[in-house]
Amino acid sequence: SQIFQDGLKGVLPALPVDPQALEQAAQAVMTPQARGYLDGMPGTMRANLDAFAAWNIVPRMLRGVQTRDLGVTLFGRQFPAPVLLAPIGVQSIVHPEGEKAVARAAASFGLPMVFSTASSFTLEATAAGMGESPRWFQLYWSKSQAFNASVVARAEAAGCEAIVVTLDTFMLAWRPLDLQNAYLPFMQGVGLANYFSDPAFRAELAEPPEQNPQAAVRHFLGIFNNPALTWDDLRWLRERTRLPILLKGILHPDDARRSLDCGIDGLVVSNHGGRQVEGAVSALDALPAVVEAVAGRVPVLLDSGVRRASDVIKARALGAQAVLLGRPYLWGLALGGEAGVSEVLGNLLADLDLTLGLSGYRNFAELDRSSLVRAEK
Ligand code: FNR
């Protein structure tokens, strides 16, 4: 309604409202390096979007939807909408204010932001701009258990309310565009703020990162790749934090069942925005089997391809409790810093309120499988 009110005064939205137009506008202002970083494997990225297009909402009529509630409860905490900001690393590559701008925008709506381990600002600096607004921490589980333990403790101290362990990126994938750029930002230490500031990480170096950044980056590269991880390792983390632990990157129902055996509190069905395995199943296509395997015992979240409100509704109808918004908020960041992120988030919430109501629902709990039909080809 803000958009309508501004429109009456002749004030137009600062950013394109349509997600595709937003993406194109952001591409036009980003450096080639940033464009390469945001990209992914073409087949998997397309599959993520096609999977949403393959479902249609069947709107219901005359259901008295004048009062609508977008709220959702996760781990005992009430959130304004079933939308979190996905963990995305190295955000200063698209805007100098990076994660700090995103954190302020998220906090202005009370939407939870998931901090990436690989952020350009420390998690403490990012949290500082959020007041009491909700935040979670995403862990890249490195070979250095000292660093893992230390960074999780820092996240707890900074008020993070859940730990999201990303399982699908124990090695960086064959990403042609990033490789073309030789992963240059990482090589220059951008995205390593949490590592370079960490006492456990620093204790593993002969000289501090300020004196020998190249050696510090080399050490990071040495501990980041961790293909030896197995299910048994989860016990270590379970014993170290009382926060809810979610596993991000689950796509197979057997892995979902296995997660429950390990005392995990939630899952994020995700293929990392199509940035890891080319040809991987789309997150939305993988969702129903995971939801069935979990059978309501823990919340299942989803990301990879969420672009507009109807995508959130489809994911909810197929059993996800909430979604993580990824690239769209980065496009807003690239175009307008904090204000750009706020505009993207505000538009999504307004779209959600309208589309939920026009579909005949007062809240997300009313959605189920019968809210959708498979689109005819
Ligand atoms: C990511 N993602 C990600 N995930 C994570 O756990 N830690 C991270 O540091 C990053 N970094 C990152 C950078 C960039 C540029 C992108 C696009 C993605 C994955 C992210 O959390 C989420 O899974 C995807 O963004 C979802 O896909 P869409 O909806 O953005 O296409």
Tab-separated table of C-alpha atoms and ligand atoms in Angstrom:
chain	number	residue	atom	x	y	z
A	1	SER	CA	0.000	0.000	0.000
A	2	GLN	CA	3.016	2.274	0.464
A	3	ILE	CA	3.688	1.872	-3.252
A	4	PHE	CA	0.081	2.888	-4.051
A	5	GLN	CA	0.253	5.877	-1.701
A	6	ASP	CA	3.561	7.011	-3.184
A	7	GLY	CA	2.077	6.500	-6.636
A	8	LEU	CA	-0.756	8.898	-5.788
A	9	LYS	CA	1.918	11.482	-5.083
A	10	GLY	CA	3.689	10.622	-8.322
A	11	VAL	CA	6.605	8.933	-6.507
A	12	LEU	CA	7.724	5.754	-8.258
A	13	PRO	CA	9.560	2.825	-6.653
A	14	ALA	CA	13.339	3.311	-6.693
A	15	LEU	CA	14.041	-0.271	-7.813
A	16	PRO	CA	12.356	-2.475	-10.400
A	17	VAL	CA	9.496	-4.353	-8.710
A	18	ASP	CA	9.635	-7.361	-11.031
A	19	PRO	CA	12.353	-9.808	-9.882
A	20	GLN	CA	13.697	-10.416	-13.371
A	21	ALA	CA	13.971	-6.697	-14.078
A	22	LEU	CA	15.593	-6.271	-10.657
A	23	GLU	CA	18.173	-8.902	-11.522
A	24	GLN	CA	18.940	-7.242	-14.855
A	25	ALA	CA	19.321	-3.827	-13.242
A	26	ALA	CA	21.662	-5.286	-10.617
A	27	GLN	CA	23.735	-7.081	-13.252
A	28	ALA	CA	24.228	-3.742	-14.978
A	29	VAL	CA	25.789	-2.085	-11.912
A	30	MET	CA	27.883	-5.008	-10.642
A	31	THR	CA	31.534	-5.542	-11.510
A	32	PRO	CA	32.276	-8.579	-13.717
A	33	GLN	CA	33.807	-10.191	-10.642
A	34	ALA	CA	30.627	-9.704	-8.603
A	35	ARG	CA	28.504	-10.970	-11.482
A	36	GLY	CA	30.650	-14.080	-11.659
A	37	TYR	CA	30.372	-14.579	-7.913
A	38	LEU	CA	26.561	-14.382	-7.902
A	39	ASP	CA	26.254	-16.783	-10.800
A	40	GLY	CA	25.961	-20.549	-10.597
A	41	MET	CA	25.546	-23.635	-12.739
A	42	PRO	CA	23.053	-22.845	-15.496
A	43	GLY	CA	21.154	-26.139	-15.458
A	44	THR	CA	20.591	-26.238	-11.709
A	45	MET	CA	19.674	-22.556	-11.510
A	46	ARG	CA	17.112	-23.023	-14.278
A	47	ALA	CA	15.746	-26.147	-12.566
A	48	ASN	CA	15.226	-24.141	-9.360
A	49	LEU	CA	13.045	-21.595	-11.160
A	50	ASP	CA	11.261	-24.165	-13.366
A	51	ALA	CA	10.295	-26.194	-10.293
A	52	PHE	CA	8.291	-23.262	-8.917
A	53	ALA	CA	6.684	-22.624	-12.323
A	54	ALA	CA	5.572	-26.269	-12.425
A	55	TRP	CA	3.068	-25.654	-9.607
A	56	ASN	CA	0.016	-23.398	-9.749
A	57	ILE	CA	-1.998	-21.934	-6.904
A	58	VAL	CA	-5.756	-22.613	-7.054
A	59	PRO	CA	-7.285	-19.479	-5.489
A	60	ARG	CA	-10.299	-19.896	-3.173
A	61	MET	CA	-13.146	-17.357	-3.026
A	62	LEU	CA	-15.464	-15.738	-0.465
A	63	ARG	CA	-13.465	-16.749	2.591
A	64	GLY	CA	-13.487	-13.531	4.600
A	65	VAL	CA	-9.813	-12.686	4.322
A	66	GLN	CA	-9.968	-9.084	5.532
A	67	THR	CA	-7.584	-9.776	8.444
A	68	ARG	CA	-4.469	-11.632	7.445
A	69	ASP	CA	-1.513	-12.754	9.526
A	70	LEU	CA	1.758	-13.539	7.773
A	71	GLY	CA	3.425	-14.572	11.035
A	72	VAL	CA	5.168	-17.868	11.683
A	73	THR	CA	6.709	-19.493	14.770
A	74	LEU	CA	10.048	-21.281	14.567
A	75	PHE	CA	11.834	-22.755	17.586
A	76	GLY	CA	9.450	-20.924	19.888
A	77	ARG	CA	10.164	-17.551	18.308
A	78	GLN	CA	7.531	-15.516	16.444
A	79	PHE	CA	8.623	-14.038	13.101
A	80	PRO	CA	6.695	-11.528	10.954
A	81	ALA	CA	6.683	-13.794	7.881
A	82	PRO	CA	8.008	-17.219	6.853
A	83	VAL	CA	11.010	-15.534	5.249
A	84	LEU	CA	14.627	-15.427	6.423
A	85	LEU	CA	17.614	-13.867	4.701
A	86	ALA	CA	19.811	-16.681	3.381
A	87	PRO	CA	23.465	-16.807	4.413
A	88	ILE	CA	25.452	-15.218	1.619
A	89	GLY	CA	29.186	-14.650	1.905
A	90	VAL	CA	31.466	-11.841	0.770
A	91	GLN	CA	28.673	-9.269	0.446
A	92	SER	CA	31.026	-6.282	0.236
A	93	ILE	CA	31.764	-7.472	-3.291
A	94	VAL	CA	28.432	-5.920	-4.386
A	95	HIS	CA	28.291	-2.945	-1.964
A	96	PRO	CA	30.872	-1.495	0.449
A	97	GLU	CA	28.427	-1.679	3.394
A	98	GLY	CA	27.829	-5.376	2.654
A	99	GLU	CA	26.385	-7.456	5.511
A	100	LYS	CA	26.039	-4.397	7.753
A	101	ALA	CA	23.543	-2.804	5.349
A	102	VAL	CA	21.648	-6.086	4.942
A	103	ALA	CA	21.493	-6.577	8.719
A	104	ARG	CA	19.956	-3.145	9.283
A	105	ALA	CA	17.381	-3.729	6.541
A	106	ALA	CA	16.473	-7.170	7.935
A	107	ALA	CA	16.158	-5.705	11.431
A	108	SER	CA	13.875	-2.922	10.224
A	109	PHE	CA	11.339	-5.648	9.311
A	110	GLY	CA	12.207	-8.027	12.148
A	111	LEU	CA	13.086	-10.684	9.585
A	112	PRO	CA	15.829	-13.093	10.709
A	113	MET	CA	19.161	-12.814	8.946
A	114	VAL	CA	21.423	-15.840	8.703
A	115	PHE	CA	25.045	-14.694	8.996
A	116	SER	CA	27.510	-16.497	6.725
A	117	THR	CA	30.820	-17.773	8.116
A	118	ALA	CA	32.429	-16.286	4.997
A	119	SER	CA	31.284	-12.703	5.554
A	120	SER	CA	33.144	-9.533	4.666
A	121	PHE	CA	32.420	-8.026	8.113
A	122	THR	CA	32.722	-9.902	11.390
A	123	LEU	CA	29.557	-11.395	12.811
A	124	GLU	CA	29.932	-9.052	15.805
A	125	ALA	CA	30.071	-5.957	13.563
A	126	THR	CA	27.059	-7.202	11.607
A	127	ALA	CA	25.049	-7.994	14.745
A	128	ALA	CA	25.842	-4.572	16.217
A	129	GLY	CA	23.431	-2.830	13.842
A	130	MET	CA	20.489	-5.133	14.549
A	131	GLY	CA	19.421	-4.359	18.087
A	132	GLU	CA	17.414	-7.315	19.395
A	133	SER	CA	16.268	-8.373	15.932
A	134	PRO	CA	16.651	-12.106	15.230
A	135	ARG	CA	19.808	-13.525	13.690
A	136	TRP	CA	21.113	-17.034	13.060
A	137	PHE	CA	24.644	-18.201	12.251
A	138	GLN	CA	25.645	-20.373	9.302
A	139	LEU	CA	28.683	-22.557	9.917
A	140	TYR	CA	31.146	-23.743	7.318
A	141	TRP	CA	32.568	-26.674	9.219
A	142	SER	CA	36.326	-26.370	8.741
A	143	LYS	CA	39.091	-28.832	9.497
A	144	SER	CA	40.046	-26.681	12.487
A	145	GLN	CA	37.796	-27.767	15.341
A	146	ALA	CA	39.340	-24.977	17.417
A	147	PHE	CA	38.045	-22.408	14.919
A	148	ASN	CA	34.646	-24.127	14.629
A	149	ALA	CA	34.185	-24.147	18.401
A	150	SER	CA	35.368	-20.567	18.718
A	151	VAL	CA	33.185	-19.129	15.955
A	152	VAL	CA	30.079	-20.925	17.255
A	153	ALA	CA	30.748	-19.514	20.727
A	154	ARG	CA	31.134	-16.039	19.194
A	155	ALA	CA	27.830	-16.458	17.348
A	156	GLU	CA	26.104	-17.404	20.602
A	157	ALA	CA	27.634	-14.391	22.339
A	158	ALA	CA	26.435	-12.125	19.501
A	159	GLY	CA	22.851	-13.253	20.041
A	160	CYS	CA	22.480	-15.771	17.216
A	161	GLU	CA	19.510	-18.014	17.949
A	162	ALA	CA	20.276	-21.027	15.752
A	163	ILE	CA	23.237	-22.649	14.000
A	164	VAL	CA	22.785	-23.578	10.343
A	165	VAL	CA	25.444	-26.046	9.221
A	166	THR	CA	25.926	-25.904	5.475
A	167	LEU	CA	26.708	-29.427	4.320
A	168	ASP	CA	26.887	-28.997	0.550
A	169	THR	CA	30.013	-26.827	0.366
A	170	PHE	CA	32.757	-28.877	1.992
A	171	MET	CA	34.657	-28.030	-1.194
A	172	LEU	CA	34.064	-25.105	-3.553
A	173	ALA	CA	32.517	-26.488	-6.722
A	174	TRP	CA	33.728	-26.262	-10.291
A	175	ARG	CA	32.322	-22.774	-10.884
A	176	PRO	CA	33.635	-21.667	-14.259
A	177	LEU	CA	33.036	-17.956	-13.748
A	178	ASP	CA	34.557	-17.829	-10.268
A	179	LEU	CA	37.503	-19.885	-11.499
A	180	GLN	CA	37.951	-17.462	-14.379
A	181	ASN	CA	38.383	-14.793	-11.712
A	182	ALA	CA	40.659	-17.145	-9.731
A	183	TYR	CA	38.308	-16.687	-6.752
A	184	LEU	CA	40.143	-13.385	-6.440
A	185	PRO	CA	38.190	-11.787	-3.565
A	186	PHE	CA	38.805	-14.852	-1.409
A	187	MET	CA	42.465	-14.856	-2.377
A	188	GLN	CA	42.620	-11.244	-1.206
A	189	GLY	CA	40.994	-12.147	2.089
A	190	VAL	CA	37.575	-10.572	1.362
A	191	GLY	CA	35.013	-12.783	3.066
A	192	LEU	CA	37.444	-13.956	5.720
A	193	ALA	CA	36.656	-11.409	8.452
A	194	ASN	CA	35.323	-14.061	10.840
A	195	TYR	CA	38.472	-16.124	10.352
A	196	PHE	CA	41.040	-13.332	10.580
A	197	SER	CA	39.426	-11.928	13.745
A	198	ASP	CA	39.125	-15.291	15.441
A	199	PRO	CA	41.503	-16.020	18.349
A	200	ALA	CA	41.596	-19.762	17.599
A	201	PHE	CA	42.319	-19.154	13.894
A	202	ARG	CA	44.987	-16.575	14.727
A	203	ALA	CA	46.640	-18.966	17.163
A	204	GLU	CA	47.188	-21.366	14.266
A	205	LEU	CA	49.207	-18.772	12.300
A	206	ALA	CA	52.922	-18.012	12.626
A	207	GLU	CA	52.221	-14.293	12.080
A	208	PRO	CA	48.979	-12.330	12.425
A	209	PRO	CA	46.906	-11.817	9.225
A	210	GLU	CA	47.651	-8.069	9.351
A	211	GLN	CA	51.354	-8.858	8.912
A	212	ASN	CA	51.119	-11.775	6.519
A	213	PRO	CA	47.724	-11.850	4.788
A	214	GLN	CA	48.882	-14.318	2.132
A	215	ALA	CA	49.858	-16.911	4.713
A	216	ALA	CA	46.539	-16.327	6.495
A	217	VAL	CA	44.594	-16.914	3.263
A	218	ARG	CA	46.665	-20.050	2.632
A	219	HIS	CA	45.776	-21.317	6.080
A	220	PHE	CA	42.094	-20.601	5.417
A	221	LEU	CA	42.286	-22.585	2.167
A	222	GLY	CA	43.953	-25.397	4.074
A	223	ILE	CA	41.159	-25.711	6.631
A	224	PHE	CA	38.101	-24.821	4.487
A	225	ASN	CA	37.988	-27.968	2.346
A	226	ASN	CA	36.681	-30.721	4.572
A	227	PRO	CA	35.442	-33.673	2.516
A	228	ALA	CA	36.151	-36.122	5.337
A	229	LEU	CA	33.112	-34.966	7.362
A	230	THR	CA	30.574	-37.659	8.227
A	231	TRP	CA	27.359	-37.953	10.202
A	232	ASP	CA	29.353	-39.010	13.258
A	233	ASP	CA	30.958	-35.545	13.405
A	234	LEU	CA	27.595	-33.932	14.144
A	235	ARG	CA	27.761	-35.261	17.701
A	236	TRP	CA	30.710	-32.931	18.353
A	237	LEU	CA	28.609	-29.887	17.485
A	238	ARG	CA	25.523	-31.186	19.273
A	239	GLU	CA	27.593	-31.323	22.481
A	240	ARG	CA	28.945	-27.814	22.022
A	241	THR	CA	25.825	-25.730	21.599
A	242	ARG	CA	22.371	-25.625	23.116
A	243	LEU	CA	21.055	-23.618	20.186
A	244	PRO	CA	18.863	-25.355	17.611
A	245	ILE	CA	21.008	-26.907	14.866
A	246	LEU	CA	19.737	-26.960	11.282
A	247	LEU	CA	21.389	-28.786	8.404
A	248	LYS	CA	21.425	-26.881	5.119
A	249	GLY	CA	21.759	-28.667	1.812
A	250	ILE	CA	19.622	-31.727	2.537
A	251	LEU	CA	17.954	-33.034	-0.650
A	252	HIS	CA	17.575	-36.803	-0.116
A	253	PRO	CA	14.881	-38.226	2.188
A	254	ASP	CA	17.331	-40.769	3.633
A	255	ASP	CA	19.611	-37.896	4.677
A	256	ALA	CA	16.601	-36.226	6.282
A	257	ARG	CA	15.901	-39.370	8.343
A	258	ARG	CA	19.569	-39.650	9.272
A	259	SER	CA	19.535	-36.018	10.477
A	260	LEU	CA	16.730	-36.822	12.886
A	261	ASP	CA	18.729	-39.733	14.305
A	262	CYS	CA	21.526	-37.253	15.068
A	263	GLY	CA	19.290	-34.994	17.157
A	264	ILE	CA	19.109	-32.229	14.561
A	265	ASP	CA	16.446	-29.552	15.125
A	266	GLY	CA	15.655	-28.501	11.567
A	267	LEU	CA	16.540	-28.872	7.893
A	268	VAL	CA	17.062	-26.492	5.023
A	269	VAL	CA	16.285	-28.144	1.695
A	270	SER	CA	18.635	-26.368	-0.689
A	271	ASN	CA	21.008	-26.860	-3.592
A	272	HIS	CA	22.914	-23.699	-2.651
A	273	GLY	CA	21.207	-21.680	-5.362
A	274	GLY	CA	22.580	-23.997	-8.015
A	275	ARG	CA	26.171	-23.195	-7.133
A	276	GLN	CA	27.512	-26.605	-6.208
A	277	VAL	CA	26.329	-29.569	-8.301
A	278	GLU	CA	25.334	-28.934	-11.907
A	279	GLY	CA	22.343	-31.106	-12.724
A	280	ALA	CA	21.299	-31.368	-9.068
A	281	VAL	CA	17.619	-31.819	-8.228
A	282	SER	CA	15.860	-28.533	-7.566
A	283	ALA	CA	15.115	-27.782	-3.938
A	284	LEU	CA	11.349	-27.561	-4.511
A	285	ASP	CA	11.270	-30.920	-6.306
A	286	ALA	CA	13.210	-32.475	-3.421
A	287	LEU	CA	10.963	-30.931	-0.758
A	288	PRO	CA	7.928	-33.274	-0.638
A	289	ALA	CA	9.976	-36.443	-0.030
A	290	VAL	CA	12.005	-34.718	2.697
A	291	VAL	CA	8.836	-33.402	4.346
A	292	GLU	CA	7.353	-36.890	4.253
A	293	ALA	CA	10.480	-38.423	5.785
A	294	VAL	CA	10.556	-35.854	8.569
A	295	ALA	CA	6.818	-36.292	9.273
A	296	GLY	CA	6.483	-33.069	11.243
A	297	ARG	CA	9.151	-33.906	13.826
A	298	VAL	CA	11.306	-30.864	12.995
A	299	PRO	CA	10.723	-27.818	10.799
A	300	VAL	CA	11.808	-28.058	7.189
A	301	LEU	CA	12.894	-24.829	5.493
A	302	LEU	CA	13.725	-24.293	1.828
A	303	ASP	CA	15.775	-22.051	-0.403
A	304	SER	CA	17.021	-21.951	-4.000
A	305	GLY	CA	14.833	-20.129	-6.486
A	306	VAL	CA	12.524	-18.084	-4.239
A	307	ARG	CA	11.857	-14.901	-6.197
A	308	ARG	CA	8.329	-13.727	-5.349
A	309	ALA	CA	5.462	-14.227	-2.922
A	310	SER	CA	3.818	-17.004	-4.928
A	311	ASP	CA	7.051	-19.021	-4.513
A	312	VAL	CA	6.785	-18.670	-0.733
A	313	ILE	CA	3.154	-19.821	-0.875
A	314	LYS	CA	4.064	-22.824	-3.047
A	315	ALA	CA	6.906	-23.849	-0.736
A	316	ARG	CA	4.604	-23.551	2.294
A	317	ALA	CA	1.854	-25.550	0.586
A	318	LEU	CA	4.378	-28.312	-0.137
A	319	GLY	CA	5.421	-28.503	3.502
A	320	ALA	CA	8.208	-25.972	4.112
A	321	GLN	CA	7.728	-23.926	7.293
A	322	ALA	CA	9.689	-20.991	5.917
A	323	VAL	CA	11.940	-20.016	3.032
A	324	LEU	CA	15.301	-18.317	2.812
A	325	LEU	CA	15.524	-15.457	0.365
A	326	GLY	CA	18.879	-15.376	-1.420
A	327	ARG	CA	19.940	-13.519	-4.552
A	328	PRO	CA	17.021	-11.037	-4.657
A	329	TYR	CA	18.199	-9.190	-1.546
A	330	LEU	CA	21.747	-9.094	-2.944
A	331	TRP	CA	20.375	-7.437	-6.076
A	332	GLY	CA	18.750	-4.847	-3.838
A	333	LEU	CA	22.045	-4.405	-1.993
A	334	ALA	CA	23.953	-3.928	-5.243
A	335	LEU	CA	21.492	-1.287	-6.454
A	336	GLY	CA	20.765	0.648	-3.296
A	337	GLY	CA	22.619	-0.543	-0.204
A	338	GLU	CA	20.453	-0.747	2.907
A	339	ALA	CA	17.553	1.116	1.241
A	340	GLY	CA	17.721	-1.255	-1.719
A	341	VAL	CA	17.515	-4.329	0.525
A	342	SER	CA	14.641	-2.731	2.452
A	343	GLU	CA	12.770	-2.088	-0.757
A	344	VAL	CA	13.162	-5.706	-1.907
A	345	LEU	CA	12.030	-7.031	1.484
A	346	GLY	CA	9.139	-4.580	1.742
A	347	ASN	CA	7.938	-5.482	-1.746
A	348	LEU	CA	8.099	-9.191	-0.976
A	349	LEU	CA	6.064	-8.753	2.224
A	350	ALA	CA	3.459	-6.617	0.460
A	351	ASP	CA	3.257	-9.149	-2.383
A	352	LEU	CA	2.871	-11.932	0.223
A	353	ASP	CA	0.031	-10.169	2.007
A	354	LEU	CA	-1.871	-9.544	-1.243
A	355	THR	CA	-1.219	-12.898	-2.891
A	356	LEU	CA	-2.054	-14.884	0.241
A	357	GLY	CA	-5.344	-12.999	0.609
A	358	LEU	CA	-6.225	-13.199	-3.087
A	359	SER	CA	-5.565	-16.934	-2.929
A	360	GLY	CA	-8.196	-17.135	-0.190
A	361	TYR	CA	-6.053	-17.616	2.924
A	362	ARG	CA	-5.773	-15.638	6.158
A	363	ASN	CA	-2.538	-17.255	7.265
A	364	PHE	CA	0.051	-19.769	6.142
A	365	ALA	CA	-1.247	-22.556	8.349
A	366	GLU	CA	-4.336	-22.757	6.126
A	367	LEU	CA	-2.250	-23.794	3.102
A	368	ASP	CA	-1.783	-27.420	2.199
A	369	ARG	CA	-1.167	-29.648	-0.788
A	370	SER	CA	-4.735	-29.033	-2.027
A	371	SER	CA	-3.888	-25.329	-2.441
A	372	LEU	CA	-1.838	-26.251	-5.530
A	373	VAL	CA	-2.160	-28.179	-8.750
A	374	ARG	CA	0.583	-29.364	-11.021
A	375	ALA	CA	0.810	-27.039	-14.035
A	376	GLU	CA	-0.204	-28.623	-17.349
A	377	LYS	CA	2.675	-28.561	-19.829
B	1	FNR	C1	25.363	-18.265	-1.410
B	1	FNR	N1	24.956	-19.248	-0.514
B	1	FNR	C2	25.656	-19.454	0.653
B	1	FNR	N2	25.250	-20.397	1.543
B	1	FNR	C3	25.888	-20.578	2.717
B	1	FNR	O1	25.494	-21.432	3.499
B	1	FNR	N3	26.984	-19.805	3.021
B	1	FNR	C4	27.456	-18.854	2.179
B	1	FNR	O2	28.425	-18.178	2.489
B	1	FNR	C5	26.802	-18.686	0.927
B	1	FNR	N4	27.259	-17.765	0.020
B	1	FNR	C6	26.539	-17.527	-1.131
B	1	FNR	C7	26.947	-16.555	-2.017
B	1	FNR	C8	26.196	-16.263	-3.157
B	1	FNR	C9	26.647	-15.194	-4.083
B	1	FNR	C10	24.999	-16.963	-3.412
B	1	FNR	C11	24.140	-16.649	-4.607
B	1	FNR	C12	24.599	-17.960	-2.546
B	1	FNR	C13	23.709	-20.006	-0.765
B	1	FNR	C14	22.509	-19.281	-0.175
B	1	FNR	O3	22.474	-19.418	1.214
B	1	FNR	C15	21.199	-19.871	-0.731
B	1	FNR	O4	21.221	-21.262	-0.578
B	1	FNR	C16	20.999	-19.512	-2.207
B	1	FNR	O5	21.287	-18.160	-2.421
B	1	FNR	C17	19.585	-19.817	-2.661
B	1	FNR	O6	19.449	-19.659	-4.042
B	1	FNR	P1	18.788	-18.357	-4.722
B	1	FNR	O7	17.362	-18.355	-4.306
B	1	FNR	O8	19.542	-17.195	-4.224
B	1	FNR	O9	18.975	-18.557	-6.191
